[in-house]
Tab-separated table of C-alpha atoms in Angstrom:
chain	number	residue	atom	x	y	z
A	71	MET	CA	-17.583	14.338	71.396
A	72	SER	CA	-14.708	12.582	73.296
A	73	ASP	CA	-11.057	13.619	72.763
A	74	SER	CA	-10.183	10.130	71.393
A	75	LEU	CA	-12.917	10.332	68.738
A	76	ILE	CA	-11.727	13.741	67.616
A	77	LEU	CA	-8.151	12.473	67.376
A	78	THR	CA	-9.267	9.532	65.311
A	79	ILE	CA	-11.120	11.774	62.824
A	80	ILE	CA	-8.076	14.037	62.498
A	81	ILE	CA	-5.725	11.075	61.847
A	82	VAL	CA	-8.103	9.640	59.130
A	83	ALA	CA	-8.400	13.049	57.396
A	84	VAL	CA	-4.600	13.487	57.333
A	85	VAL	CA	-4.043	9.992	55.890
A	86	ALA	CA	-6.673	10.663	53.184
A	87	VAL	CA	-5.051	14.004	52.169
A	88	VAL	CA	-1.600	12.337	51.977
A	89	ALA	CA	-2.975	9.469	49.843
A	90	ILE	CA	-4.651	11.793	47.412
A	91	GLY	CA	-1.489	13.869	47.108
A	92	ALA	CA	0.581	10.805	46.440
A	93	ILE	CA	-1.741	9.551	43.688
A	94	ALA	CA	-1.691	12.961	42.011
A	95	PHE	CA	2.114	13.132	42.111
A	96	VAL	CA	2.553	9.689	40.565
A	97	THR	CA	0.076	10.409	37.795
A	98	LYS	CA	1.650	13.724	37.028
A	99	GLY	CA	5.105	12.288	36.992
A	100	ARG	CA	4.379	9.346	34.766
A	101	LYS	CA	6.535	9.642	31.561
A	102	PRO	CA	5.770	8.305	28.108
A	103	LYS	CA	7.856	5.671	26.347
A	104	THR	CA	11.372	6.953	25.523
A	105	PRO	CA	12.466	6.884	21.890
A	106	TYR	CA	15.483	5.010	20.586
A	107	THR	CA	18.748	6.439	21.784
A	108	SER	CA	20.996	3.948	19.934
A	109	GLU	CA	20.799	1.504	17.075
A	110	HIS	CA	18.994	-1.684	17.995
A	111	ASP	CA	18.891	-5.014	16.189
A	112	ALA	CA	15.623	-6.886	16.201
A	113	ASP	CA	17.524	-10.188	16.117
A	114	ASP	CA	19.452	-9.404	19.427
A	115	LEU	CA	18.912	-12.027	22.054
A	116	PRO	CA	17.100	-11.019	25.281
A	117	THR	CA	19.300	-10.307	28.332
A	118	GLY	CA	20.675	-13.523	29.763
A	119	GLN	CA	19.820	-15.614	26.685
A	120	SER	CA	22.753	-17.584	25.213
A	121	ALA	CA	23.431	-18.026	21.533
A	122	GLU	CA	22.562	-21.706	21.856
A	123	GLY	CA	19.172	-20.860	23.474
A	124	ASP	CA	15.745	-20.991	22.023
A	125	THR	CA	15.898	-18.838	18.871
A	126	ASP	CA	12.161	-18.733	18.445
A	127	ALA	CA	11.719	-17.381	21.902
A	128	ALA	CA	14.343	-14.715	21.163
A	129	ALA	CA	12.568	-13.673	17.964
A	130	ASP	CA	9.245	-13.488	19.864
A	131	THR	CA	10.671	-10.866	22.234
A	132	ALA	CA	12.945	-9.126	19.697
A	133	GLY	CA	12.690	-5.350	19.905
A	134	ALA	CA	9.804	-5.436	22.318
A	135	SER	CA	11.445	-4.732	25.695
A	136	ASP	CA	14.724	-2.896	25.611
A	137	ALA	CA	14.175	-0.454	22.765
A	138	PRO	CA	10.780	1.243	22.903
A	139	VAL	CA	9.940	3.688	20.195
A	140	ALA	CA	7.939	6.880	20.277
A	141	VAL	CA	4.262	6.744	19.425
A	142	GLU	CA	3.448	10.108	17.799
A	143	GLU	CA	-0.069	11.041	18.663
A	144	PRO	CA	-1.528	13.523	16.110
A	145	PRO	CA	-1.195	16.988	17.657
A	146	ALA	CA	-4.084	18.620	15.926
A	147	PRO	CA	-7.548	18.573	17.681
A	148	ALA	CA	-10.227	16.544	15.906
A	149	ALA	CA	-11.939	19.674	14.668
A	150	GLN	CA	-8.798	20.644	12.626
A	151	LEU	CA	-8.122	17.292	10.979
A	152	ASP	CA	-8.525	16.745	7.257
A	153	VAL	CA	-11.607	14.921	6.173
A	154	PRO	CA	-10.606	12.566	3.337
A	155	GLU	CA	-12.892	12.362	0.338
A	156	PRO	CA	-15.207	9.343	0.166
A	157	VAL	CA	-13.617	6.328	-1.471
A	158	GLN	CA	-16.517	5.510	-3.691
A	159	GLY	CA	-16.393	7.419	-6.904
A	160	ARG	CA	-12.702	8.478	-6.773
A	161	LEU	CA	-11.730	6.579	-9.940
A	162	ALA	CA	-14.863	7.939	-11.771
A	163	ARG	CA	-13.893	11.483	-10.769
A	164	LEU	CA	-10.327	11.110	-11.936
A	165	ARG	CA	-11.200	9.130	-15.086
A	166	ALA	CA	-10.782	12.135	-17.318
A	167	ARG	CA	-7.071	12.206	-16.503
A	168	LEU	CA	-6.572	8.638	-17.581
A	169	THR	CA	-8.634	9.178	-20.653
A	170	LYS	CA	-6.545	12.138	-21.715
A	171	SER	CA	-3.236	10.259	-21.328
A	172	ASN	CA	-4.436	7.230	-23.302
A	173	ASN	CA	-6.780	8.507	-26.015
A	174	MET	CA	-4.167	8.071	-28.742
A	175	PHE	CA	-4.073	4.375	-27.869
A	176	SER	CA	-7.816	4.024	-28.209
A	177	LYS	CA	-8.150	6.181	-31.346
A	178	GLY	CA	-5.328	4.264	-33.055
A	179	LEU	CA	-6.806	0.852	-32.407
A	180	LEU	CA	-10.364	1.864	-33.351
A	181	ALA	CA	-9.152	3.486	-36.574
A	182	LEU	CA	-7.305	0.299	-37.561
A	183	LEU	CA	-10.183	-2.010	-36.650
A	184	SER	CA	-12.696	0.043	-38.557
A	185	GLN	CA	-11.005	-0.040	-41.903
A	186	ASP	CA	-12.855	-1.594	-44.780
A	187	SER	CA	-10.141	-4.105	-45.332
A	188	ILE	CA	-8.124	-5.508	-42.473
A	189	ASP	CA	-5.181	-7.396	-43.976
A	190	GLU	CA	-2.041	-8.856	-42.422
A	191	ASP	CA	-0.327	-5.461	-42.419
A	192	VAL	CA	-3.179	-3.925	-40.470
A	193	TRP	CA	-3.060	-6.698	-37.857
A	194	GLU	CA	0.644	-6.113	-37.447
A	195	GLU	CA	-0.018	-2.390	-36.861
A	196	ILE	CA	-2.683	-3.273	-34.262
A	197	GLU	CA	-0.216	-5.549	-32.502
A	198	GLU	CA	2.446	-2.832	-32.581
A	199	ASN	CA	-0.039	-0.382	-31.107
A	200	LEU	CA	-0.722	-2.726	-28.219
A	201	LEU	CA	3.006	-3.312	-27.546
A	202	MET	CA	3.531	0.403	-27.509
A	203	ALA	CA	0.848	0.650	-24.773
A	204	ASP	CA	3.046	-1.655	-22.562
A	205	LEU	CA	0.540	-4.424	-22.806
A	206	GLY	CA	3.313	-7.079	-23.084
A	207	THR	CA	4.037	-9.450	-25.868
A	208	GLU	CA	1.869	-12.399	-24.740
A	209	PRO	CA	-1.234	-10.437	-23.842
A	210	ALA	CA	-0.948	-8.393	-27.119
A	211	LEU	CA	-0.814	-11.627	-29.173
A	212	GLU	CA	-3.763	-13.015	-27.309
A	213	LEU	CA	-5.845	-9.877	-27.901
A	214	VAL	CA	-4.987	-9.724	-31.613
A	215	ASP	CA	-5.846	-13.400	-32.113
A	216	ALA	CA	-9.221	-12.878	-30.275
A	217	LEU	CA	-10.101	-9.825	-32.314
A	218	ARG	CA	-9.077	-11.574	-35.568
A	219	GLU	CA	-11.479	-14.391	-34.832
A	220	ARG	CA	-14.384	-12.120	-33.822
A	221	VAL	CA	-13.917	-9.771	-36.797
A	222	LYS	CA	-13.752	-12.760	-39.153
A	223	ILE	CA	-16.903	-14.364	-37.706
A	224	GLU	CA	-19.051	-11.240	-37.342
A	225	GLY	CA	-17.623	-9.372	-40.334
A	226	SER	CA	-18.731	-6.083	-38.704
A	227	LYS	CA	-16.927	-2.820	-39.521
A	228	ASP	CA	-19.318	-0.701	-37.482
A	229	PRO	CA	-17.190	1.500	-35.120
A	230	VAL	CA	-19.615	1.045	-32.250
A	231	ARG	CA	-19.591	-2.714	-32.578
A	232	VAL	CA	-15.779	-2.815	-33.058
A	233	LYS	CA	-15.400	-0.762	-29.901
A	234	GLU	CA	-17.650	-3.145	-28.019
A	235	MET	CA	-15.539	-6.144	-29.109
A	236	LEU	CA	-12.283	-4.417	-28.187
A	237	ARG	CA	-13.718	-3.490	-24.753
A	238	GLU	CA	-14.849	-7.045	-24.067
A	239	GLU	CA	-11.499	-8.488	-24.995
A	240	LEU	CA	-9.505	-5.878	-23.022
A	241	LEU	CA	-11.658	-6.544	-19.967
A	242	LYS	CA	-10.812	-10.227	-20.241
A	243	LEU	CA	-7.185	-9.409	-20.095
A	244	VAL	CA	-7.563	-7.013	-17.110
A	245	ASP	CA	-9.521	-9.826	-15.454
A	246	PRO	CA	-12.410	-8.553	-13.293
A	247	SER	CA	-12.439	-11.927	-11.422
A	248	LEU	CA	-9.297	-11.116	-9.444
A	249	ASP	CA	-9.722	-10.236	-5.737
A	250	ARG	CA	-8.947	-6.585	-5.510
A	251	SER	CA	-9.944	-5.927	-1.924
A	252	TYR	CA	-7.428	-3.733	-0.206
A	253	LEU	CA	-9.117	-4.088	3.226
A	254	PRO	CA	-7.855	-7.248	5.001
A	255	ALA	CA	-10.424	-9.370	6.746
A	256	PRO	CA	-10.715	-8.131	10.386
A	257	HIS	CA	-9.330	-10.180	13.335
A	258	PRO	CA	-11.106	-10.427	16.739
A	259	ASP	CA	-7.866	-10.182	18.750
A	260	ARG	CA	-5.402	-8.118	16.719
A	261	PRO	CA	-5.058	-5.562	13.992
A	262	SER	CA	-4.734	-6.440	10.297
A	263	ILE	CA	-1.205	-5.902	9.168
A	264	ILE	CA	-0.271	-4.305	5.810
A	265	MET	CA	3.386	-4.261	4.755
A	266	VAL	CA	4.233	-1.794	1.896
A	267	VAL	CA	7.317	-2.362	-0.230
A	268	GLY	CA	8.940	-0.769	-3.349
A	269	VAL	CA	12.106	0.916	-4.496
A	270	ASN	CA	12.805	4.532	-3.655
A	271	GLY	CA	11.406	7.057	-6.134
A	272	VAL	CA	8.092	5.330	-6.811
A	273	GLY	CA	6.193	7.439	-4.260
A	274	LYS	CA	6.031	4.715	-1.637
A	275	THR	CA	5.826	6.782	1.563
A	276	THR	CA	3.394	9.263	-0.115
A	277	THR	CA	1.250	6.364	-1.230
A	278	ILE	CA	1.115	5.022	2.302
A	279	GLY	CA	-0.012	8.353	3.475
A	280	LYS	CA	-2.709	8.501	0.815
A	281	LEU	CA	-3.723	4.966	1.648
A	282	ALA	CA	-4.095	5.957	5.300
A	283	ARG	CA	-6.599	8.584	4.128
A	284	VAL	CA	-8.450	5.986	2.117
A	285	LEU	CA	-8.666	3.742	5.237
A	286	VAL	CA	-9.813	6.606	7.505
A	287	ALA	CA	-12.557	7.381	4.886
A	288	GLU	CA	-13.583	3.774	5.443
A	289	ASP	CA	-13.934	4.406	9.143
A	290	LYS	CA	-10.887	2.338	10.126
A	291	ASP	CA	-8.603	3.085	12.995
A	292	VAL	CA	-5.069	3.024	11.603
A	293	LEU	CA	-1.486	3.107	12.984
A	294	LEU	CA	1.572	3.662	10.860
A	295	GLY	CA	5.019	2.098	11.362
A	296	ALA	CA	7.952	4.061	9.977
A	297	ALA	CA	10.350	1.176	9.287
A	298	ASP	CA	12.122	3.056	6.540
A	299	THR	CA	14.938	4.104	8.848
A	300	PHE	CA	17.637	4.580	6.208
A	301	ARG	CA	16.178	7.432	4.253
A	302	ALA	CA	16.501	10.885	5.782
A	303	ALA	CA	13.184	12.370	6.853
A	304	ALA	CA	11.167	9.349	5.734
A	305	ALA	CA	9.659	8.925	9.241
A	306	GLU	CA	8.848	12.637	9.509
A	307	GLN	CA	7.209	12.540	6.085
A	308	LEU	CA	5.036	9.526	7.137
A	309	ALA	CA	4.140	11.153	10.445
A	310	THR	CA	3.069	14.314	8.739
A	311	TRP	CA	0.671	12.387	6.492
A	312	GLY	CA	-0.722	10.638	9.513
A	313	ASP	CA	-1.090	13.847	11.602
A	314	ARG	CA	-3.377	15.321	8.838
A	315	VAL	CA	-6.019	12.670	9.449
A	316	GLY	CA	-5.436	11.795	13.080
A	317	VAL	CA	-3.372	8.575	12.537
A	318	PRO	CA	-0.467	8.008	14.983
A	319	THR	CA	2.975	6.894	13.871
A	320	VAL	CA	5.444	4.601	15.570
A	321	ARG	CA	8.979	5.692	14.698
A	322	SER	CA	12.605	5.782	15.723
A	323	GLU	CA	14.304	8.958	16.785
A	324	ILE	CA	17.522	8.143	14.968
A	325	ASP	CA	18.416	7.334	11.342
A	326	GLY	CA	19.701	3.792	10.839
A	327	ALA	CA	17.780	2.095	13.755
A	328	ASP	CA	16.911	-1.508	13.013
A	329	PRO	CA	13.847	-1.509	10.763
A	330	ALA	CA	12.561	-4.822	12.087
A	331	SER	CA	12.491	-3.494	15.554
A	332	VAL	CA	10.392	-0.479	14.565
A	333	ALA	CA	8.064	-2.773	12.680
A	334	PHE	CA	7.727	-5.067	15.702
A	335	GLU	CA	7.016	-2.137	18.045
A	336	ALA	CA	4.458	-0.747	15.658
A	337	VAL	CA	2.484	-4.047	15.612
A	338	SER	CA	2.867	-4.276	19.390
A	339	ALA	CA	1.433	-0.731	19.773
A	340	GLY	CA	-1.401	-1.573	17.307
A	341	ILE	CA	-2.370	-4.560	19.405
A	342	GLU	CA	-2.208	-2.593	22.659
A	343	GLN	CA	-4.239	0.316	21.197
A	344	GLU	CA	-6.734	-2.090	19.534
A	345	VAL	CA	-6.521	-0.379	16.106
A	346	ASP	CA	-8.016	-1.904	13.045
A	347	ILE	CA	-5.028	-1.760	10.729
A	348	VAL	CA	-1.245	-1.338	11.101
A	349	MET	CA	0.613	-0.244	7.973
A	350	ILE	CA	4.367	-0.607	7.852
A	351	ASP	CA	6.524	1.482	5.586
A	352	THR	CA	9.804	-0.134	4.528
A	353	ALA	CA	13.087	0.986	2.926
A	354	GLY	CA	13.574	1.064	-0.838
A	355	ARG	CA	17.303	1.027	-0.434
A	356	LEU	CA	19.823	0.626	2.336
A	357	GLN	CA	22.926	2.683	3.180
A	358	ASN	CA	24.838	-0.136	4.763
A	359	LYS	CA	26.127	-3.531	3.695
A	360	VAL	CA	22.904	-5.354	4.445
A	361	GLY	CA	21.016	-6.407	1.347
A	362	LEU	CA	17.626	-4.825	0.893
A	363	MET	CA	15.850	-8.041	0.230
A	364	ASP	CA	17.475	-9.681	3.330
A	365	GLU	CA	16.254	-6.762	5.429
A	366	LEU	CA	12.723	-7.035	4.064
A	367	GLY	CA	12.678	-10.757	4.770
A	368	LYS	CA	13.881	-10.058	8.275
A	369	ILE	CA	11.146	-7.474	8.899
A	370	LYS	CA	8.571	-10.011	7.787
A	371	ARG	CA	9.956	-12.838	9.967
A	372	VAL	CA	10.187	-10.640	13.084
A	373	VAL	CA	6.670	-9.039	12.670
A	374	GLU	CA	5.133	-12.486	12.166
A	375	LYS	CA	6.344	-13.576	15.663
A	376	LYS	CA	3.731	-11.104	16.849
A	377	ALA	CA	1.032	-11.190	14.158
A	378	THR	CA	0.652	-12.582	10.619
A	379	ILE	CA	1.126	-10.072	7.836
A	380	ASP	CA	-2.273	-9.978	6.017
A	381	GLU	CA	-1.230	-7.995	2.945
A	382	VAL	CA	1.977	-7.115	1.170
A	383	LEU	CA	1.440	-4.229	-1.221
A	384	LEU	CA	4.124	-3.476	-3.868
A	385	VAL	CA	4.216	0.157	-5.061
A	386	LEU	CA	5.333	0.561	-8.654
A	387	ASP	CA	5.708	3.647	-10.823
A	388	ALA	CA	3.564	3.149	-13.911
A	389	THR	CA	5.746	5.392	-16.006
A	390	THR	CA	8.654	2.879	-15.824
A	391	GLY	CA	6.654	0.534	-18.028
A	392	GLN	CA	8.201	-2.899	-18.612
A	393	ASN	CA	11.355	-1.941	-16.636
A	394	GLY	CA	9.292	-2.003	-13.434
A	395	LEU	CA	8.520	-5.636	-13.925
A	396	GLN	CA	11.978	-6.741	-12.931
A	397	GLN	CA	11.639	-4.884	-9.662
A	398	ALA	CA	8.291	-6.527	-9.085
A	399	LYS	CA	9.661	-10.016	-9.659
A	400	VAL	CA	12.443	-9.546	-7.107
A	401	PHE	CA	10.149	-8.192	-4.428
A	402	SER	CA	7.514	-10.856	-4.994
A	403	GLU	CA	10.123	-13.611	-4.456
A	404	VAL	CA	11.088	-12.308	-1.048
A	405	VAL	CA	7.901	-11.124	0.639
A	406	ASN	CA	4.999	-12.792	-1.228
A	407	VAL	CA	3.449	-9.734	-2.769
A	408	SER	CA	-0.384	-9.928	-2.675
A	409	GLY	CA	-1.339	-6.695	-4.390
A	410	ILE	CA	0.018	-3.874	-6.542
A	411	VAL	CA	-0.357	-0.082	-6.073
A	412	LEU	CA	0.294	1.580	-9.391
A	413	THR	CA	1.342	5.218	-9.070
A	414	LYS	CA	1.596	7.994	-11.666
A	415	LEU	CA	-0.915	6.319	-13.975
A	416	ASP	CA	-2.141	9.702	-15.214
A	417	GLY	CA	1.157	10.902	-16.585
A	418	THR	CA	3.157	9.445	-19.409
A	419	ALA	CA	2.200	5.944	-18.331
A	420	LYS	CA	0.627	3.569	-20.796
A	421	GLY	CA	-2.465	1.699	-19.548
A	422	GLY	CA	-1.386	-1.641	-20.839
A	423	ILE	CA	1.117	-1.958	-17.956
A	424	VAL	CA	-1.747	-3.054	-15.702
A	425	VAL	CA	-2.252	-6.151	-17.782
A	426	ALA	CA	1.474	-6.814	-18.026
A	427	ILE	CA	2.134	-6.611	-14.303
A	428	GLN	CA	-0.788	-8.817	-13.372
A	429	ARG	CA	0.207	-11.398	-15.934
A	430	GLN	CA	3.856	-11.453	-14.819
A	431	LEU	CA	3.241	-11.588	-11.094
A	432	GLY	CA	-0.124	-13.321	-10.853
A	433	VAL	CA	-1.361	-10.755	-8.437
A	434	PRO	CA	-3.938	-7.996	-8.990
A	435	VAL	CA	-3.583	-4.249	-9.234
A	436	LYS	CA	-5.565	-3.096	-6.192
A	437	LEU	CA	-5.027	0.701	-6.110
A	438	VAL	CA	-3.982	3.305	-8.563
A	439	GLY	CA	-2.551	6.816	-8.128
A	440	LEU	CA	-3.982	9.262	-10.640
A	441	GLY	CA	-2.593	12.576	-9.478
A	442	GLU	CA	-0.654	14.649	-6.958
A	443	GLY	CA	-3.504	15.521	-4.631
A	444	PRO	CA	-3.827	13.881	-1.172
A	445	ASP	CA	-6.961	12.040	-2.165
A	446	ASP	CA	-5.809	11.012	-5.685
A	447	LEU	CA	-5.450	7.342	-4.807
A	448	ALA	CA	-8.332	5.175	-5.833
A	449	PRO	CA	-9.411	1.518	-5.675
A	450	PHE	CA	-8.808	-0.059	-9.065
A	451	ASN	CA	-11.944	-0.861	-10.947
A	452	PRO	CA	-11.406	-2.973	-14.155
A	453	GLU	CA	-14.571	-1.819	-15.962
A	454	GLU	CA	-13.997	1.892	-15.434
A	455	PHE	CA	-10.301	1.451	-16.309
A	456	VAL	CA	-11.051	-0.123	-19.634
A	457	ASP	CA	-13.773	2.405	-20.408
A	458	ALA	CA	-11.226	5.231	-19.703
A	459	LEU	CA	-8.701	3.559	-22.096
A	460	LEU	CA	-11.313	3.468	-24.878
A	461	GLU	CA	-12.698	7.035	-24.384
A	462	GLY	CA	-11.649	10.058	-26.414
């Protein structure tokens, strides 16, 4: 072998070793996205953009370039993750709790309707019983009028038949025809976006964590966006729920960061990672001068520069009864609520609130919380709900 050939081989080998070393060094030195280090406003204009510039273009890029957020990958290996209970049958399993908390409602109505003589005083008692169950004035009057007519026509005092009539009329009020799907239609090029709203104290962040478990049980890839940046430890709480089932969370490292920016980055990360669903948690109150409803409207506007929000779920505490309806009205006017999640329905709540909320807002109850356990969130089923009301 000639000296020149040997020299050529040595040079090629050296070049190859250097190239491999360089590649390894670059790969090892690559750093993840850095979290927020200061407060960032999602409405800030991009660098070099004047105030008179294209505002739509500014909104399109808001929060996407100069303020990345941390994507928390679940630390636990797959073998240690929680396995959520199957979605089907949850409400049936938890039905006994609802039955227990509402059996005085059913017993009172059935006792009144089964009397030998139902006069005007009895009908007034029936109406009062319905109002005490938080059914609402208009639905209560409708139900009483319908029962009056049926009892008059059929003349039956048989408790079994009376219960059947009551069930049929209650079911009409709950309205099985409403679309109660909590899984948005899939998109070929982006995730489905669910925005969750509600005042503090209703169990909103906990509900999002439980809903993440429901979605994982439905074999969906989920990403959470912690846009409630004004409540201490809200992001940590949400991330903990996600970690338990292997769901990552996009969050800010500081309290008070711009919620719209966090939401925007969450949607961007969801698109990049090709997940099925992005769920965005939002604040229930603010600790600065910005109005809560203005902030929620801003989050919605900024996110929809990246992807349309498919579902806006309003979380309500069932134990607040009619008082919760005012909250619901305000939220629905700002963010176009498309579904209700009713928590604490197994406590002192009165089942009629389901009818009252749907009637007031014109949107369906889609999920109900029936306990404190991680899997005690269930899709709302009108038939099983009415049956639970009338059991006991």
